Amino acid sequence: MSERSGKVQTVLGLIEPDQLGRTMTHEHLTMAFECCHVPPAPGDEDLATAPIKMKNIHWLQQNPYSHKENLLLNQETEAVKEELLCYRKAGGGTIVENTTTGIHRNLPVLRQLAKDTGVHVLAGAGYYVDATHSDETKKMTVEKLTDIIVSEVLHGADGTDIRCGVIGEIGTSWPITESEKKVLRATAHAQTHLGCPVIIHPGRNKAAPAEAIRILQEAGGDISKTVMSHLDRSIFDHGELLEFAKMGSYLEYDLFGTEMLNYTFNLDVDMPSDSQRVQILAFLIKEGYEDRLLIAHDIHTKNRLTKYGGHGYSHILKNIVPKMLSRGITQNQVDKILIDNPKHWLTFK
Ligand SMILES: CC(=O)NCCS(=O)(=O)O
């Protein structure tokens, strides 16, 4: 048994699982997303370089990835701190910060935010998608990648003594690249060694979540302690969703607050509304999956912050929970999704 067994590892150290409270399992507090810039549509070039103002907020909400400055959440630490104080006031306890190597993880900033706000913050170990893997990363063996991930959890990451409390979000594209497959196998090996929680970012294809889980499973990963993120934009058919759910991972709907007409990363996808997300949660609860559901906003661009007219980190607590209750989801089920399921996932074996 390690000192982490039965505990949760935050950026300020180990805590008891019961201290977590209401938890958003997929957020970012500081990151940069230049890797995923989408050139603006012809005619929109001026909007894409204009300073962020009220009159272009709607365009920004519809085209968040086409405005380079909007991708720099790491410029907004003061605004994020204010938001976290509001999150606490709204009844929030913990944020799982999913920024991994490749999208500018900044552990000292996370530690300072946790100290300044009293919100428990967990940091993520490992690597984002292939497009952000350095040449050095791509050359690494599975064993070397495993050693690095294990060390980020046991000793600290990025040259600091700040320890990660989860592995992920581990980035995968579609199709999954060779380098991403190595990272997935390393993730499974590290999880076997550490008994820790894992969270996966699937590629933008309905087959991507199952493929990532299969690779983890074959490498010995504990799927019952693994979260599949971004199901809101990945699997739409209810039968296919139930097939995927049978694989046993946590099922995460983590794009609450994102309502856009054209999902520029995959124009075939109709991004659901928040009301539709609540309907899917109700469906999965009816099918017996209330112990496997997790929710979050995955804030990763400036326009999602209240400073820029966005919904902020408290949207779920303030607006989505009442909607869930009004659609027949019970308070006990809400508490499972926001408190019990995150607690079980985040506790080291
Ligand atoms: C930071 C991150 O990976 N966000 C996910 C965006 S996506 O559109 O759901 O892939």
mmCIF file of C-alpha atoms and ligand atoms in Angstrom:
data_model
loop_
_atom_site.group_PDB
_atom_site.id
_atom_site.type_symbol
_atom_site.label_atom_id
_atom_site.label_comp_id
_atom_site.label_asym_id
_atom_site.label_seq_id
_atom_site.Cartn_x
_atom_site.Cartn_y
_atom_site.Cartn_z
ATOM 1 C CA MET A 1 0.000 0.000 0.000
ATOM 2 C CA SER A 2 1.354 3.446 -0.898
ATOM 3 C CA GLU A 3 0.791 6.682 1.039
ATOM 4 C CA ARG A 4 -1.677 7.634 -1.739
ATOM 5 C CA SER A 5 -3.920 4.579 -1.217
ATOM 6 C CA GLY A 6 -7.451 5.643 -0.249
ATOM 7 C CA LYS A 7 -6.550 9.334 -0.745
ATOM 8 C CA VAL A 8 -6.913 12.000 -3.432
ATOM 9 C CA GLN A 9 -3.826 13.888 -4.630
ATOM 10 C CA THR A 10 -4.333 17.640 -5.133
ATOM 11 C CA VAL A 11 -1.729 20.233 -6.146
ATOM 12 C CA LEU A 12 -1.470 21.087 -2.419
ATOM 13 C CA GLY A 13 -1.026 17.481 -1.306
ATOM 14 C CA LEU A 14 -3.053 14.447 -0.279
ATOM 15 C CA ILE A 15 -6.596 14.876 1.062
ATOM 16 C CA GLU A 16 -9.418 12.614 2.223
ATOM 17 C CA PRO A 17 -11.937 11.776 -0.556
ATOM 18 C CA ASP A 18 -14.801 13.206 1.545
ATOM 19 C CA GLN A 19 -13.161 16.639 1.378
ATOM 20 C CA LEU A 20 -13.727 16.956 -2.389
ATOM 21 C CA GLY A 21 -17.390 18.004 -2.407
ATOM 22 C CA ARG A 22 -18.995 18.951 -5.713
ATOM 23 C CA THR A 23 -16.450 18.313 -8.442
ATOM 24 C CA MET A 24 -16.092 19.362 -12.073
ATOM 25 C CA THR A 25 -14.069 16.514 -13.527
ATOM 26 C CA HIS A 26 -12.904 18.227 -16.731
ATOM 27 C CA GLU A 27 -11.819 21.876 -16.713
ATOM 28 C CA HIS A 28 -8.800 24.002 -17.600
ATOM 29 C CA LEU A 29 -7.676 26.956 -15.496
ATOM 30 C CA THR A 30 -4.583 27.875 -17.492
ATOM 31 C CA MET A 31 -3.637 26.554 -20.931
ATOM 32 C CA ALA A 32 -2.975 27.638 -24.515
ATOM 33 C CA PHE A 33 -4.674 26.004 -27.469
ATOM 34 C CA GLU A 34 -2.746 27.408 -30.468
ATOM 35 C CA CYS A 35 -2.341 23.821 -31.671
ATOM 36 C CA CYS A 36 -6.023 23.821 -32.642
ATOM 37 C CA HIS A 37 -6.360 27.190 -34.370
ATOM 38 C CA VAL A 38 -8.875 27.072 -37.232
ATOM 39 C CA PRO A 39 -8.374 29.705 -39.970
ATOM 40 C CA PRO A 40 -11.387 32.070 -40.132
ATOM 41 C CA ALA A 41 -13.931 31.746 -42.949
ATOM 42 C CA PRO A 42 -13.290 34.036 -45.940
ATOM 43 C CA GLY A 43 -14.561 37.497 -45.015
ATOM 44 C CA ASP A 44 -14.120 36.926 -41.260
ATOM 45 C CA GLU A 45 -10.410 37.847 -41.117
ATOM 46 C CA ASP A 46 -11.068 41.219 -39.462
ATOM 47 C CA LEU A 47 -13.247 39.655 -36.767
ATOM 48 C CA ALA A 48 -10.572 37.052 -36.137
ATOM 49 C CA THR A 49 -7.977 39.680 -35.239
ATOM 50 C CA ALA A 50 -10.212 42.333 -33.633
ATOM 51 C CA PRO A 51 -9.930 42.877 -29.866
ATOM 52 C CA ILE A 52 -12.593 40.943 -27.951
ATOM 53 C CA LYS A 53 -15.565 43.314 -27.448
ATOM 54 C CA MET A 54 -19.315 43.039 -26.807
ATOM 55 C CA LYS A 55 -20.086 43.530 -30.482
ATOM 56 C CA ASN A 56 -18.073 40.496 -31.596
ATOM 57 C CA ILE A 57 -18.938 38.176 -28.662
ATOM 58 C CA HIS A 58 -21.564 36.262 -30.602
ATOM 59 C CA TRP A 59 -19.149 35.678 -33.497
ATOM 60 C CA LEU A 60 -16.541 34.523 -30.984
ATOM 61 C CA GLN A 61 -18.959 32.069 -29.361
ATOM 62 C CA GLN A 62 -19.701 30.595 -32.787
ATOM 63 C CA ASN A 63 -16.038 30.615 -33.929
ATOM 64 C CA PRO A 64 -13.974 30.252 -30.751
ATOM 65 C CA TYR A 65 -11.037 28.517 -32.448
ATOM 66 C CA SER A 66 -10.591 31.122 -35.211
ATOM 67 C CA HIS A 67 -9.473 33.960 -32.917
ATOM 68 C CA LYS A 68 -5.845 33.430 -31.849
ATOM 69 C CA GLU A 69 -6.039 35.542 -28.706
ATOM 70 C CA ASN A 70 -9.150 33.658 -27.595
ATOM 71 C CA LEU A 71 -7.042 30.488 -27.411
ATOM 72 C CA LEU A 72 -4.795 31.926 -24.698
ATOM 73 C CA LEU A 73 -6.635 31.092 -21.477
ATOM 74 C CA ASN A 74 -3.238 31.347 -19.771
ATOM 75 C CA GLN A 75 -3.504 35.165 -19.998
ATOM 76 C CA GLU A 76 -6.550 35.189 -17.704
ATOM 77 C CA THR A 77 -5.343 33.958 -14.316
ATOM 78 C CA GLU A 78 -6.901 36.910 -12.416
ATOM 79 C CA ALA A 79 -10.294 36.362 -14.088
ATOM 80 C CA VAL A 80 -10.059 32.620 -13.414
ATOM 81 C CA LYS A 81 -9.255 33.288 -9.750
ATOM 82 C CA GLU A 82 -12.375 35.486 -9.409
ATOM 83 C CA GLU A 83 -14.423 32.758 -11.087
ATOM 84 C CA LEU A 84 -13.121 30.106 -8.724
ATOM 85 C CA LEU A 85 -14.154 32.234 -5.754
ATOM 86 C CA CYS A 86 -17.677 32.386 -7.293
ATOM 87 C CA TYR A 87 -17.541 28.618 -7.891
ATOM 88 C CA ARG A 88 -16.868 28.069 -4.183
ATOM 89 C CA LYS A 89 -19.688 30.420 -3.236
ATOM 90 C CA ALA A 90 -21.998 28.458 -5.544
ATOM 91 C CA GLY A 91 -21.159 25.260 -3.618
ATOM 92 C CA GLY A 92 -18.244 23.958 -5.696
ATOM 93 C CA GLY A 93 -15.432 22.114 -3.956
ATOM 94 C CA THR A 94 -13.014 20.712 -6.531
ATOM 95 C CA ILE A 95 -11.803 21.163 -10.095
ATOM 96 C CA VAL A 96 -9.910 18.476 -12.042
ATOM 97 C CA GLU A 97 -7.562 20.494 -14.284
ATOM 98 C CA ASN A 98 -6.964 18.430 -17.408
ATOM 99 C CA THR A 99 -4.069 20.356 -19.000
ATOM 100 C CA THR A 100 -1.305 17.968 -20.043
ATOM 101 C CA THR A 101 2.035 18.345 -21.840
ATOM 102 C CA GLY A 102 1.442 20.011 -25.218
ATOM 103 C CA ILE A 103 -1.142 22.630 -24.198
ATOM 104 C CA HIS A 104 0.989 24.566 -21.696
ATOM 105 C CA ARG A 105 0.366 22.993 -18.293
ATOM 106 C CA ASN A 106 1.442 25.437 -15.548
ATOM 107 C CA LEU A 107 1.587 23.758 -12.156
ATOM 108 C CA PRO A 108 2.784 26.764 -10.097
ATOM 109 C CA VAL A 109 -0.251 28.732 -11.344
ATOM 110 C CA LEU A 110 -2.553 25.845 -10.381
ATOM 111 C CA ARG A 111 -1.024 25.668 -6.904
ATOM 112 C CA GLN A 112 -1.397 29.422 -6.416
ATOM 113 C CA LEU A 113 -5.045 29.339 -7.576
ATOM 114 C CA ALA A 114 -5.782 26.521 -5.138
ATOM 115 C CA LYS A 115 -4.125 28.472 -2.284
ATOM 116 C CA ASP A 116 -5.869 31.749 -3.131
ATOM 117 C CA THR A 117 -9.374 30.340 -3.570
ATOM 118 C CA GLY A 118 -9.686 27.295 -1.318
ATOM 119 C CA VAL A 119 -10.889 25.210 -4.272
ATOM 120 C CA HIS A 120 -9.200 21.792 -4.423
ATOM 121 C CA VAL A 121 -7.367 21.479 -7.742
ATOM 122 C CA LEU A 122 -6.043 18.232 -9.246
ATOM 123 C CA ALA A 123 -3.467 18.382 -12.051
ATOM 124 C CA GLY A 124 -3.138 16.011 -15.014
ATOM 125 C CA ALA A 125 -0.091 13.923 -15.986
ATOM 126 C CA GLY A 126 0.801 12.785 -19.503
ATOM 127 C CA TYR A 127 0.430 14.103 -23.031
ATOM 128 C CA TYR A 128 -2.180 15.824 -25.236
ATOM 129 C CA VAL A 129 -2.765 14.897 -28.926
ATOM 130 C CA ASP A 130 -0.077 13.899 -31.450
ATOM 131 C CA ALA A 131 -0.038 17.356 -33.091
ATOM 132 C CA THR A 132 1.541 18.629 -29.863
ATOM 133 C CA HIS A 133 4.032 15.756 -29.312
ATOM 134 C CA SER A 134 7.623 16.973 -29.656
ATOM 135 C CA ASP A 135 10.087 15.000 -31.805
ATOM 136 C CA GLU A 136 11.638 13.830 -28.548
ATOM 137 C CA THR A 137 8.281 12.547 -27.260
ATOM 138 C CA LYS A 138 7.579 10.752 -30.533
ATOM 139 C CA LYS A 139 10.890 8.893 -30.264
ATOM 140 C CA MET A 140 10.287 7.691 -26.688
ATOM 141 C CA THR A 141 9.593 4.049 -25.903
ATOM 142 C CA VAL A 142 6.497 3.013 -23.961
ATOM 143 C CA GLU A 143 8.789 2.293 -20.986
ATOM 144 C CA LYS A 144 10.277 5.813 -21.048
ATOM 145 C CA LEU A 145 6.820 7.407 -21.370
ATOM 146 C CA THR A 146 5.606 5.262 -18.462
ATOM 147 C CA ASP A 147 8.536 6.397 -16.289
ATOM 148 C CA ILE A 148 7.771 10.066 -17.012
ATOM 149 C CA ILE A 149 4.057 9.726 -16.263
ATOM 150 C CA VAL A 150 4.727 7.781 -13.050
ATOM 151 C CA SER A 151 7.240 10.406 -11.961
ATOM 152 C CA GLU A 152 4.748 13.248 -12.620
ATOM 153 C CA VAL A 153 2.403 11.574 -10.129
ATOM 154 C CA LEU A 154 4.979 10.429 -7.559
ATOM 155 C CA HIS A 155 7.461 13.302 -7.554
ATOM 156 C CA GLY A 156 6.081 16.266 -9.508
ATOM 157 C CA ALA A 157 6.008 17.517 -13.094
ATOM 158 C CA ASP A 158 7.715 20.141 -15.265
ATOM 159 C CA GLY A 159 10.674 20.510 -12.904
ATOM 160 C CA THR A 160 8.462 21.273 -9.872
ATOM 161 C CA ASP A 161 7.575 19.217 -6.799
ATOM 162 C CA ILE A 162 3.866 19.620 -7.612
ATOM 163 C CA ARG A 163 2.319 16.180 -8.129
ATOM 164 C CA CYS A 164 -0.398 15.249 -10.571
ATOM 165 C CA GLY A 165 -3.501 13.543 -9.193
ATOM 166 C CA VAL A 166 -4.817 12.017 -12.415
ATOM 167 C CA ILE A 167 -3.348 10.849 -15.717
ATOM 168 C CA GLY A 168 -4.906 12.924 -18.522
ATOM 169 C CA GLU A 169 -6.470 14.295 -20.433
ATOM 170 C CA ILE A 170 -4.542 11.916 -22.622
ATOM 171 C CA GLY A 171 -5.041 13.197 -26.159
ATOM 172 C CA THR A 172 -5.961 10.991 -29.091
ATOM 173 C CA SER A 173 -6.816 11.949 -32.678
ATOM 174 C CA TRP A 174 -8.734 9.977 -35.260
ATOM 175 C CA PRO A 175 -7.344 7.664 -36.446
ATOM 176 C CA ILE A 176 -5.209 7.201 -33.344
ATOM 177 C CA THR A 177 -1.552 7.782 -34.284
ATOM 178 C CA GLU A 178 1.385 5.502 -33.402
ATOM 179 C CA SER A 179 2.731 8.053 -30.941
ATOM 180 C CA GLU A 180 -0.698 8.330 -29.256
ATOM 181 C CA LYS A 181 -0.934 4.525 -29.030
ATOM 182 C CA LYS A 182 2.401 4.467 -27.186
ATOM 183 C CA VAL A 183 1.132 7.135 -24.776
ATOM 184 C CA LEU A 184 -2.086 5.144 -24.191
ATOM 185 C CA ARG A 185 -0.074 1.987 -23.416
ATOM 186 C CA ALA A 186 2.212 3.981 -21.097
ATOM 187 C CA THR A 187 -0.888 5.397 -19.405
ATOM 188 C CA ALA A 188 -2.211 1.878 -18.759
ATOM 189 C CA HIS A 189 1.161 0.717 -17.393
ATOM 190 C CA ALA A 190 1.462 3.773 -15.146
ATOM 191 C CA GLN A 191 -2.111 3.262 -13.921
ATOM 192 C CA THR A 192 -1.355 -0.377 -13.078
ATOM 193 C CA HIS A 193 1.662 0.754 -11.054
ATOM 194 C CA LEU A 194 -0.073 3.649 -9.290
ATOM 195 C CA GLY A 195 -3.752 2.617 -8.985
ATOM 196 C CA CYS A 196 -4.690 6.115 -10.109
ATOM 197 C CA PRO A 197 -7.518 7.745 -12.099
ATOM 198 C CA VAL A 198 -7.164 8.153 -15.891
ATOM 199 C CA ILE A 199 -9.047 10.442 -18.297
ATOM 200 C CA ILE A 200 -9.036 10.225 -22.101
ATOM 201 C CA HIS A 201 -9.743 12.802 -24.836
ATOM 202 C CA PRO A 202 -11.087 10.788 -27.805
ATOM 203 C CA GLY A 203 -10.603 11.671 -31.486
ATOM 204 C CA ARG A 204 -13.564 13.219 -33.264
ATOM 205 C CA ASN A 205 -15.213 10.076 -34.569
ATOM 206 C CA LYS A 206 -17.896 7.847 -33.053
ATOM 207 C CA ALA A 207 -15.516 4.862 -33.112
ATOM 208 C CA ALA A 208 -12.751 6.750 -31.277
ATOM 209 C CA PRO A 209 -13.850 6.233 -27.622
ATOM 210 C CA ALA A 210 -14.104 2.431 -27.963
ATOM 211 C CA GLU A 211 -10.795 2.192 -29.820
ATOM 212 C CA ALA A 212 -8.962 4.127 -27.093
ATOM 213 C CA ILE A 213 -10.536 1.927 -24.389
ATOM 214 C CA ARG A 214 -9.509 -1.240 -26.270
ATOM 215 C CA ILE A 215 -5.879 -0.100 -26.424
ATOM 216 C CA LEU A 216 -5.880 0.683 -22.697
ATOM 217 C CA GLN A 217 -7.575 -2.637 -21.906
ATOM 218 C CA GLU A 218 -5.052 -4.656 -23.947
ATOM 219 C CA ALA A 219 -2.225 -2.904 -22.096
ATOM 220 C CA GLY A 220 -3.742 -3.861 -18.725
ATOM 221 C CA GLY A 221 -5.450 -0.565 -17.827
ATOM 222 C CA ASP A 222 -8.263 -0.430 -15.264
ATOM 223 C CA ILE A 223 -11.230 0.702 -17.350
ATOM 224 C CA SER A 224 -13.465 1.000 -14.286
ATOM 225 C CA LYS A 225 -11.122 3.799 -13.131
ATOM 226 C CA THR A 226 -10.985 5.529 -16.529
ATOM 227 C CA VAL A 227 -13.094 8.439 -17.802
ATOM 228 C CA MET A 228 -14.081 8.863 -21.454
ATOM 229 C CA SER A 229 -14.416 12.606 -22.072
ATOM 230 C CA HIS A 230 -16.358 14.620 -24.656
ATOM 231 C CA LEU A 231 -19.124 12.092 -25.277
ATOM 232 C CA ASP A 232 -21.358 15.102 -26.109
ATOM 233 C CA ARG A 233 -19.625 15.467 -29.497
ATOM 234 C CA SER A 234 -18.679 11.830 -30.070
ATOM 235 C CA ILE A 235 -21.526 9.282 -29.882
ATOM 236 C CA PHE A 236 -25.092 10.312 -30.762
ATOM 237 C CA ASP A 237 -26.990 7.111 -31.517
ATOM 238 C CA HIS A 238 -28.498 5.767 -28.275
ATOM 239 C CA GLY A 239 -27.854 2.124 -29.199
ATOM 240 C CA GLU A 240 -24.193 2.848 -29.977
ATOM 241 C CA LEU A 241 -23.898 4.825 -26.750
ATOM 242 C CA LEU A 242 -25.189 1.868 -24.711
ATOM 243 C CA GLU A 243 -22.758 -0.462 -26.528
ATOM 244 C CA PHE A 244 -19.915 1.863 -25.546
ATOM 245 C CA ALA A 245 -21.197 2.219 -21.974
ATOM 246 C CA LYS A 246 -20.953 -1.571 -21.556
ATOM 247 C CA MET A 247 -17.150 -1.286 -21.867
ATOM 248 C CA GLY A 248 -17.213 0.022 -18.291
ATOM 249 C CA SER A 249 -15.537 3.441 -18.288
ATOM 250 C CA TYR A 250 -17.017 6.554 -16.677
ATOM 251 C CA LEU A 251 -19.132 8.458 -19.211
ATOM 252 C CA GLU A 252 -18.374 12.171 -19.223
ATOM 253 C CA TYR A 253 -20.547 14.945 -20.664
ATOM 254 C CA ASP A 254 -18.151 17.819 -20.295
ATOM 255 C CA LEU A 255 -19.034 20.479 -22.830
ATOM 256 C CA PHE A 256 -21.899 22.036 -20.833
ATOM 257 C CA GLY A 257 -22.185 25.678 -21.869
ATOM 258 C CA THR A 258 -20.970 25.016 -25.428
ATOM 259 C CA GLU A 259 -23.829 25.735 -27.796
ATOM 260 C CA MET A 260 -22.667 26.387 -31.358
ATOM 261 C CA LEU A 261 -24.163 25.922 -34.799
ATOM 262 C CA ASN A 262 -21.035 24.734 -36.612
ATOM 263 C CA TYR A 263 -18.552 22.600 -34.709
ATOM 264 C CA THR A 264 -15.541 23.563 -36.820
ATOM 265 C CA PHE A 265 -13.431 20.580 -35.702
ATOM 266 C CA ASN A 266 -15.983 18.233 -37.308
ATOM 267 C CA LEU A 267 -18.675 19.851 -39.439
ATOM 268 C CA ASP A 268 -20.624 16.563 -39.600
ATOM 269 C CA VAL A 269 -21.391 16.926 -35.891
ATOM 270 C CA ASP A 270 -24.383 18.877 -34.579
ATOM 271 C CA MET A 271 -23.200 20.027 -31.153
ATOM 272 C CA PRO A 272 -26.029 19.318 -28.680
ATOM 273 C CA SER A 273 -27.602 22.058 -26.578
ATOM 274 C CA ASP A 274 -27.448 21.930 -22.776
ATOM 275 C CA SER A 275 -31.099 20.783 -22.736
ATOM 276 C CA GLN A 276 -30.171 17.863 -24.989
ATOM 277 C CA ARG A 277 -27.225 17.012 -22.725
ATOM 278 C CA VAL A 278 -29.617 16.826 -19.765
ATOM 279 C CA GLN A 279 -31.900 14.547 -21.822
ATOM 280 C CA ILE A 280 -28.962 12.209 -22.539
ATOM 281 C CA LEU A 281 -28.047 12.112 -18.829
ATOM 282 C CA ALA A 282 -31.679 11.226 -17.997
ATOM 283 C CA PHE A 283 -31.578 8.466 -20.648
ATOM 284 C CA LEU A 284 -28.343 6.983 -19.272
ATOM 285 C CA ILE A 285 -29.725 7.115 -15.727
ATOM 286 C CA LYS A 286 -32.859 5.257 -16.881
ATOM 287 C CA GLU A 287 -30.560 2.644 -18.448
ATOM 288 C CA GLY A 288 -28.825 2.083 -15.098
ATOM 289 C CA TYR A 289 -25.643 4.164 -15.538
ATOM 290 C CA GLU A 290 -26.082 6.723 -12.732
ATOM 291 C CA ASP A 291 -22.929 5.424 -11.009
ATOM 292 C CA ARG A 292 -20.834 6.030 -14.147
ATOM 293 C CA LEU A 293 -21.809 9.602 -15.117
ATOM 294 C CA LEU A 294 -19.628 12.713 -14.750
ATOM 295 C CA ILE A 295 -20.189 16.281 -15.966
ATOM 296 C CA ALA A 296 -18.146 19.450 -16.527
ATOM 297 C CA HIS A 297 -17.729 22.479 -18.825
ATOM 298 C CA ASP A 298 -14.214 21.871 -20.218
ATOM 299 C CA ILE A 299 -13.512 25.612 -20.248
ATOM 300 C CA HIS A 300 -10.478 26.021 -22.520
ATOM 301 C CA THR A 301 -10.932 29.353 -24.316
ATOM 302 C CA LYS A 302 -11.427 32.912 -23.071
ATOM 303 C CA ASN A 303 -14.955 33.327 -24.436
ATOM 304 C CA ARG A 304 -16.255 30.749 -21.947
ATOM 305 C CA LEU A 305 -15.271 32.992 -18.987
ATOM 306 C CA THR A 306 -17.872 35.357 -17.494
ATOM 307 C CA LYS A 307 -15.378 38.201 -18.115
ATOM 308 C CA TYR A 308 -16.041 37.690 -21.828
ATOM 309 C CA GLY A 309 -19.804 37.105 -21.594
ATOM 310 C CA GLY A 310 -19.429 33.340 -21.149
ATOM 311 C CA HIS A 311 -21.083 30.939 -18.730
ATOM 312 C CA GLY A 312 -18.126 30.435 -16.358
ATOM 313 C CA TYR A 313 -17.222 27.552 -14.033
ATOM 314 C CA SER A 314 -20.460 27.827 -11.982
ATOM 315 C CA HIS A 315 -22.900 27.273 -14.877
ATOM 316 C CA ILE A 316 -23.563 23.638 -13.998
ATOM 317 C CA LEU A 317 -24.161 24.369 -10.313
ATOM 318 C CA LYS A 318 -26.313 27.435 -10.949
ATOM 319 C CA ASN A 319 -28.236 26.515 -14.116
ATOM 320 C CA ILE A 320 -27.833 22.868 -15.094
ATOM 321 C CA VAL A 321 -28.590 21.286 -11.711
ATOM 322 C CA PRO A 322 -32.030 23.030 -11.500
ATOM 323 C CA LYS A 323 -32.708 21.914 -15.074
ATOM 324 C CA MET A 324 -31.747 18.308 -14.212
ATOM 325 C CA LEU A 325 -34.116 18.372 -11.227
ATOM 326 C CA SER A 326 -36.921 19.792 -13.378
ATOM 327 C CA ARG A 327 -36.473 16.932 -15.847
ATOM 328 C CA GLY A 328 -36.956 14.123 -13.335
ATOM 329 C CA ILE A 329 -33.361 13.545 -12.235
ATOM 330 C CA THR A 330 -33.462 13.263 -8.428
ATOM 331 C CA GLN A 331 -31.296 15.185 -5.955
ATOM 332 C CA ASN A 332 -29.726 11.867 -4.960
ATOM 333 C CA GLN A 333 -28.752 11.214 -8.605
ATOM 334 C CA VAL A 334 -27.397 14.765 -8.992
ATOM 335 C CA ASP A 335 -25.269 14.208 -5.886
ATOM 336 C CA LYS A 336 -23.963 10.958 -7.303
ATOM 337 C CA ILE A 337 -22.897 12.709 -10.519
ATOM 338 C CA LEU A 338 -21.323 15.709 -8.812
ATOM 339 C CA ILE A 339 -19.966 14.218 -5.570
ATOM 340 C CA ASP A 340 -19.921 10.415 -5.267
ATOM 341 C CA ASN A 341 -18.804 9.401 -8.772
ATOM 342 C CA PRO A 342 -15.915 11.919 -8.881
ATOM 343 C CA LYS A 343 -14.886 10.821 -5.377
ATOM 344 C CA HIS A 344 -14.733 7.136 -6.323
ATOM 345 C CA TRP A 345 -12.901 7.888 -9.576
ATOM 346 C CA LEU A 346 -10.314 10.174 -7.974
ATOM 347 C CA THR A 347 -9.409 7.999 -4.987
ATOM 348 C CA PHE A 348 -6.169 6.054 -5.449
ATOM 349 C CA LYS A 349 -6.520 2.272 -5.072
HETATM 350 C C1 LIG B 1 -9.009 21.182 -24.454
HETATM 351 C C2 LIG B 1 -9.785 20.206 -25.242
HETATM 352 O O1 LIG B 1 -9.267 19.220 -25.708
HETATM 353 N N1 LIG B 1 -11.057 20.434 -25.412
HETATM 354 C C3 LIG B 1 -11.875 19.583 -26.208
HETATM 355 C C4 LIG B 1 -12.431 20.293 -27.299
HETATM 356 S S1 LIG B 1 -13.346 19.253 -28.300
HETATM 357 O O2 LIG B 1 -13.971 20.117 -29.275
HETATM 358 O O3 LIG B 1 -14.366 18.535 -27.531
HETATM 359 O O4 LIG B 1 -12.469 18.266 -28.929
#
